[in-house]
Coordinates of C-alpha atoms and ligand atoms in Angstrom, one line a residue:
X1 CA 30.8 104.5 158.6
X2 CA 26.7 105.1 159.3
X3 CA 25.6 108.5 161.1
X4 CA 25.5 105.9 163.7
X5 CA 28.9 106.6 165.3
X6 CA 29.9 108.6 168.1
X7 CA 32.8 110.4 167.7
X8 CA 35.1 108.5 168.9
X9 CA 34.6 104.9 166.8
X10 CA 34.7 107.7 164.1
X11 CA 38.2 109.1 164.2
X12 CA 39.8 106.1 164.6
X13 CA 42.7 104.1 162.6
X14 CA 42.0 100.2 163.6
X15 CA 44.7 98.3 164.4
X16 CA 44.9 96.1 160.7
X17 CA 46.8 92.4 161.1
X18 CA 47.7 90.1 158.7
X19 CA 46.1 88.8 155.8
X20 CA 44.6 85.8 156.7
X21 CA 43.9 84.4 153.0
X22 CA 41.7 81.6 151.9
X23 CA 41.9 81.8 148.2
X24 CA 44.5 79.0 147.5
X25 CA 47.5 78.2 149.5
X26 CA 50.5 80.3 150.6
X27 CA 54.4 80.2 151.7
X28 CA 52.3 82.0 155.0
X29 CA 55.1 83.8 156.2
X30 CA 53.3 86.6 157.4
X31 CA 51.9 87.0 161.2
X32 CA 54.0 84.9 163.5
X33 CA 52.0 81.9 163.3
X34 CA 54.3 78.8 164.4
X35 CA 54.8 76.9 162.3
X36 CA 54.7 73.7 163.7
X37 CA 50.9 72.1 164.5
X38 CA 49.7 71.7 168.3
X39 CA 50.8 69.8 170.4
X40 CA 49.2 66.8 169.9
X41 CA 48.8 65.5 173.5
X42 CA 46.0 69.7 173.9
X43 CA 43.5 68.3 170.1
X44 CA 43.5 65.4 171.8
X45 CA 41.9 66.1 175.2
X46 CA 38.7 68.0 173.3
X47 CA 37.0 64.9 173.1
X48 CA 32.9 64.4 172.0
X49 CA 31.9 65.0 175.9
X50 CA 33.7 68.4 176.0
X51 CA 31.8 68.8 172.5
X52 CA 28.2 68.0 173.8
X53 CA 28.7 69.8 177.7
X54 CA 30.1 73.4 174.9
X55 CA 26.4 74.4 176.4
X56 CA 27.1 75.1 179.5
X57 CA 28.9 78.1 180.1
X58 CA 33.0 77.9 180.2
X59 CA 34.6 78.9 183.7
X60 CA 34.7 82.2 183.8
X61 CA 37.9 81.6 186.5
X62 CA 39.3 79.2 184.0
X63 CA 41.0 77.4 187.5
X64 CA 42.6 74.9 185.6
X65 CA 43.9 77.0 182.9
X66 CA 45.2 79.2 185.6
X67 CA 46.8 76.6 187.8
X68 CA 48.5 74.3 184.9
X69 CA 49.8 78.4 184.3
X70 CA 50.8 79.0 188.1
X71 CA 52.9 76.1 188.0
X72 CA 54.8 76.7 184.9
X73 CA 55.6 79.7 185.8
X74 CA 55.9 78.2 189.9
X75 CA 53.9 81.7 190.8
X76 CA 50.6 81.4 192.7
X77 CA 47.2 81.3 190.6
X78 CA 46.2 84.2 191.9
X79 CA 49.4 85.9 190.3
X80 CA 47.9 84.4 187.2
X81 CA 44.2 86.1 184.7
X82 CA 43.5 84.2 181.7
X83 CA 42.7 86.3 178.7
X84 CA 41.4 85.6 175.0
X85 CA 44.5 86.1 173.5
X86 CA 47.1 89.1 174.8
X87 CA 45.1 91.6 173.2
X88 CA 42.5 91.0 175.4
X89 CA 44.5 90.7 178.1
X90 CA 46.7 94.6 176.8
X91 CA 43.3 96.4 176.1
X92 CA 42.3 95.4 180.2
X93 CA 45.9 96.6 181.1
X94 CA 45.2 100.1 178.5
X95 CA 41.5 100.3 180.4
X96 CA 42.6 100.3 184.1
X97 CA 46.3 101.7 183.5
X98 CA 46.3 104.5 180.6
X99 CA 44.6 106.8 182.1
X100 CA 46.9 109.0 183.7
X101 CA 49.2 108.5 179.6
X102 CA 51.0 105.7 178.8
X103 CA 54.6 105.6 176.8
X104 CA 55.8 103.3 174.5
X105 CA 58.6 103.3 171.5
X106 CA 57.7 104.6 168.3
X107 CA 59.1 101.5 166.4
X108 CA 56.9 98.2 168.5
X109 CA 53.5 96.7 168.5
X110 CA 50.6 98.2 165.9
X111 CA 48.0 98.0 168.9
X112 CA 49.3 99.6 171.6
X113 CA 47.9 103.1 169.3
X114 CA 44.6 101.3 168.3
X115 CA 43.9 100.4 172.6
X116 CA 45.7 104.1 173.3
X117 CA 42.8 105.7 171.3
X118 CA 40.3 103.7 172.4
X119 CA 40.5 104.1 176.1
X120 CA 41.7 108.2 176.1
X121 CA 45.5 107.3 177.2
X122 CA 47.3 109.9 176.4
X123 CA 50.3 109.0 174.4
X124 CA 53.8 109.6 174.5
X125 CA 56.3 107.2 171.4
X126 CA 60.3 107.7 173.0
X127 CA 61.7 107.1 170.0
X128 CA 64.1 104.0 168.6
X129 CA 67.4 104.4 168.1
X130 CA 69.4 105.5 165.1
X131 CA 69.8 100.7 164.8
X132 CA 66.3 100.3 166.4
X133 CA 67.7 99.4 169.6
X134 CA 66.4 99.8 172.4
X135 CA 68.0 102.7 174.9
X136 CA 66.7 101.5 178.8
X137 CA 68.0 105.2 180.2
X138 CA 64.9 106.9 178.1
X139 CA 62.2 105.4 179.7
X140 CA 63.6 106.4 183.6
X141 CA 61.2 107.9 185.5
X142 CA 58.0 108.7 182.8
X143 CA 55.6 109.2 185.6
X144 CA 53.0 106.9 183.3
X145 CA 52.9 103.8 182.3
X146 CA 55.4 101.9 180.2
X147 CA 54.8 99.4 177.8
X148 CA 57.8 97.6 176.5
X149 CA 57.3 94.4 173.7
X150 CA 60.0 92.7 174.6
X151 CA 61.3 91.0 172.6
X152 CA 59.7 94.2 170.2
X153 CA 57.1 93.4 168.1
X154 CA 58.5 93.8 164.4
X155 CA 62.5 94.2 165.1
X156 CA 62.4 91.2 167.1
X157 CA 65.2 92.8 169.7
X158 CA 65.0 91.7 172.6
X159 CA 66.2 94.6 176.0
X160 CA 67.8 92.2 178.8
X161 CA 66.1 91.5 181.8
X162 CA 68.7 93.9 183.5
X163 CA 67.5 96.6 181.6
X164 CA 63.7 95.9 182.0
X165 CA 64.3 95.2 185.4
X166 CA 66.6 99.7 185.8
X167 CA 63.4 100.4 184.2
X168 CA 60.3 98.7 187.3
X169 CA 62.9 100.0 189.9
X170 CA 63.3 104.0 187.9
X171 CA 59.2 104.0 187.6
X172 CA 58.2 102.3 191.2
X173 CA 55.4 104.9 191.4
X174 CA 53.9 103.9 188.2
X175 CA 52.8 100.0 186.1
X176 CA 56.0 98.6 183.9
X177 CA 53.7 96.1 181.2
X178 CA 56.1 94.3 179.1
X179 CA 54.7 92.4 177.1
X180 CA 56.0 88.6 176.1
X181 CA 54.6 88.0 172.7
X182 CA 57.8 86.5 171.2
X183 CA 59.9 85.6 174.7
X184 CA 59.8 82.3 174.7
X185 CA 62.3 82.1 171.2
X186 CA 65.3 83.1 173.5
X187 CA 64.8 86.4 175.1
X188 CA 64.6 86.3 179.0
X189 CA 61.8 86.0 180.6
X190 CA 60.7 89.2 183.3
X191 CA 58.2 86.8 185.6
X192 CA 60.4 86.6 187.9
X193 CA 60.2 89.9 188.7
X194 CA 56.2 90.0 188.8
X195 CA 57.3 88.2 192.9
X196 CA 59.8 91.3 193.8
X197 CA 57.9 94.5 192.1
X198 CA 53.7 95.3 193.2
X199 CA 54.3 97.8 190.2
X200 CA 55.4 94.8 186.8
X201 CA 52.5 93.5 185.0
X202 CA 53.6 90.7 182.4
X203 CA 51.6 89.7 179.0
X204 CA 52.4 86.3 177.4
X205 CA 50.3 84.6 174.5
X206 CA 49.6 80.9 173.9
X207 CA 49.6 81.7 170.0
X208 CA 52.9 82.0 168.8
X209 CA 55.6 79.8 171.2
X210 CA 52.7 77.2 172.2
X211 CA 50.8 76.8 168.3
X212 CA 47.5 78.0 169.0
X213 CA 46.8 81.5 167.4
X214 CA 43.5 80.3 166.8
X215 CA 42.3 79.2 169.7
X216 CA 42.7 83.0 170.9
X217 CA 44.5 82.9 174.2
X218 CA 46.7 85.4 176.7
X219 CA 47.3 85.7 180.4
X220 CA 48.4 88.4 182.4
X221 CA 51.6 87.3 185.1
X222 CA 51.5 89.8 188.2
X223 CA 51.3 91.0 191.6
X224 CA 47.8 89.6 193.0
X225 CA 47.1 92.9 193.9
X226 CA 46.9 94.4 190.0
X227 CA 45.8 90.6 189.6
X228 CA 42.5 91.9 191.1
X229 CA 42.0 95.3 190.2
X230 CA 42.1 93.8 185.8
X231 CA 39.4 91.1 186.7
X232 CA 37.5 93.6 187.8
X233 CA 38.1 95.5 184.6
X234 CA 36.8 92.0 183.4
X235 CA 34.3 91.3 184.8
X236 CA 32.7 94.4 183.4
X237 CA 33.3 93.8 179.8
X238 CA 33.2 89.9 179.0
X239 CA 33.3 87.5 182.3
X240 CA 33.6 84.4 180.1
X241 CA 35.9 85.5 177.9
X242 CA 37.5 81.7 177.3
X243 CA 35.9 79.2 176.1
X244 CA 35.6 76.3 177.1
X245 CA 38.0 74.5 174.0
X246 CA 40.2 76.9 174.3
X247 CA 40.8 76.4 177.0
X248 CA 41.1 72.8 177.4
X249 CA 43.8 73.2 174.6
X250 CA 45.5 75.2 176.0
X251 CA 46.2 72.8 179.2
X252 CA 46.9 70.2 177.9
X253 CA 49.7 72.2 175.1
X254 CA 51.6 74.0 178.5
X255 CA 51.5 70.8 180.2
X256 CA 53.6 68.9 176.7
X257 CA 56.8 70.9 177.8
X258 CA 58.2 67.9 175.7
X259 CA 56.6 68.7 172.3
X260 CA 57.2 73.0 173.3
X261 CA 60.7 72.5 173.6
X262 CA 61.1 70.6 170.3
X263 CA 59.0 72.9 168.5
X264 CA 60.7 76.7 170.2
X265 CA 64.5 74.8 169.1
X266 CA 63.5 74.0 165.7
X267 CA 62.4 77.1 165.1
X268 CA 65.4 78.7 166.8
X269 CA 67.3 76.8 164.4
X270 CA 65.5 77.7 161.4
X271 CA 66.6 81.9 162.2
X272 CA 70.1 81.1 162.0
X273 CA 69.2 79.0 158.2
X274 CA 67.3 82.3 158.1
X275 CA 69.3 84.8 158.8
X276 CA 72.5 84.2 157.0
X277 CA 70.6 82.4 153.1
X278 CA 69.0 86.2 154.0
X279 CA 72.3 88.0 154.2
X280 CA 73.9 85.9 151.4
X281 CA 71.3 87.7 149.2
X282 CA 72.7 91.5 151.1
X283 CA 70.1 91.4 153.4
X284 CA 70.3 94.1 156.2
X285 CA 69.3 91.6 158.9
X286 CA 68.3 92.7 162.0
X287 CA 69.4 90.8 165.2
X288 CA 66.3 89.3 165.6
X289 CA 65.3 87.1 169.0
X290 CA 62.1 86.5 167.9
X291 CA 59.8 84.1 165.5
X292 CA 60.3 86.4 163.5
X293 CA 63.1 88.7 160.7
X294 CA 63.0 92.3 159.5
X295 CA 64.8 92.3 156.9
X296 CA 66.3 95.0 154.0
X297 CA 67.7 95.2 150.5
X298 CA 68.7 98.1 148.7
X299 CA 67.5 96.4 145.3
X300 CA 64.2 96.5 146.1
X301 CA 62.1 98.0 147.8
X302 CA 60.1 96.8 151.2
X303 CA 56.5 96.7 149.2
X304 CA 57.5 95.4 145.9
X305 CA 59.4 92.9 147.8
X306 CA 55.8 92.2 149.7
X307 CA 54.1 92.1 145.9
X308 CA 56.8 89.4 144.2
X309 CA 57.1 87.3 147.0
X310 CA 53.0 87.2 147.1
X311 CA 52.6 87.0 143.1
X312 CA 55.2 83.5 143.6
X313 CA 52.2 83.0 147.0
X314 CA 54.5 83.3 149.8
X315 CA 53.3 85.8 152.2
X316 CA 55.6 88.6 154.0
X317 CA 54.5 91.6 155.9
X318 CA 55.1 94.8 154.7
X319 CA 54.1 98.0 157.2
X320 CA 54.5 101.3 155.8
X321 CA 55.6 102.7 158.8
X322 CA 57.7 105.5 158.0
X323 CA 60.9 104.5 160.0
X324 CA 60.6 99.8 158.6
X325 CA 58.8 100.8 154.9
X326 CA 61.9 99.6 153.5
X327 CA 61.7 96.1 155.6
X328 CA 59.9 93.4 155.3
X329 CA 59.4 91.4 158.3
X330 CA 60.0 87.9 157.5
X331 CA 58.3 84.7 160.1
X332 CA 59.8 82.0 160.8
X333 CA 58.2 79.2 159.0
X334 CA 60.4 74.7 158.3
X335 CA 62.7 74.6 156.6
X336 CA 61.3 73.7 154.0
X337 CA 59.7 77.3 154.4
X338 CA 62.4 78.5 155.2
X339 CA 64.3 77.3 151.3
X340 CA 61.9 78.2 148.7
X341 CA 61.3 82.0 150.7
X342 CA 64.6 82.8 149.6
X343 CA 65.0 80.6 146.5
X344 CA 61.9 83.1 145.9
X345 CA 64.2 86.2 147.2
X346 CA 67.0 85.0 145.0
X347 CA 65.6 85.2 141.5
X348 CA 62.9 87.7 142.2
X349 CA 67.2 90.5 143.1
X350 CA 68.2 88.4 140.0
X351 CA 65.4 88.5 137.7
Ligands
PMP401 N1 51.7 91.6 171.2 C1 52.6 91.6 170.2 C2 53.6 92.1 170.5 C3 52.3 90.9 169.2 O1 53.0 90.8 168.0 C4 51.0 90.3 169.6 C5 50.0 89.2 167.6 N2 49.9 89.8 166.8 C6 50.5 90.2 170.2 C7 50.1 90.7 171.3 C8 48.7 89.1 170.5 O2 49.3 88.0 169.6 P1 47.4 87.3 170.6 O3 46.6 88.0 170.6 O4 47.5 86.7 169.7 O5 47.9 86.7 171.5

């Protein structure tokens, strides 16, 4: 640290992203990326003309992409705001609605704590149950902004739409943010509820189910008045927040529904094989509605498993947080990657 940094920056524990190693080729199951390539239709939309026209700023309103997202979900363009990854969407939400206090699960997406620190939002953590599920009644009448990752990050466990709706109803004077980064892997989507509730903000991303993590595109869907608030934050921070290339990639990816459905269904099928394989190896596996599973075994600590797998060029994620430190989080890859992971685990545990 330099001696010039302000107190807040000095005091922050920044988010630690998963490794993106460049040194050798790994089976990469650590950052919940999609194992399948970006849609061909999306890739082909990046023509020479598009590249030559990068001399111009990108469209600050992201109109074609906003329309494509609105069409896809049957909402109006006024209900949509596009962001630079959903991390930026969440940052806008914390800035707009977090000052009066935020609450979220004690085991969830680690970035929430970082945003809360950065944007001066007092935090209440709500404990997950022993089985790592969320007791949604604990979220009633909180009188502060609620953030729910659904399916939840790190656990993969989803809340039902009726539980989400009850939370929204029981907090009608406060914002409820539903972070749906993993919803397409068969969670229940809360987007239709924005027509009924003006306190619901849904955050979503192209990073996972649309194979566009490197393009950095996320979006917010909410009542049009909330989108006005959030645009104020955006235009006070970064008007051209999404670049032209990423915008086009995302527009074409969301219009390529056939490829989306194909890849998501493959991931869901592989997830079942991964869970079965882990259980055969005596792992305890949390029920996942996401493109990852959280699993642990009594035979070896999560940290040791992580290192032993890394020696075999397989990357998974290990978190040192007390409640999940015995686990490893494994992204659902292709069938071949999953078979290689299971074979490596067998070798490690039997050796
Ligand atoms: N929310 C959750 C729950 C996540 O796990 C992630 C991915 N790390 C994000 C949001 C952010 O994803 P992105 O910025 O790539 O859209």
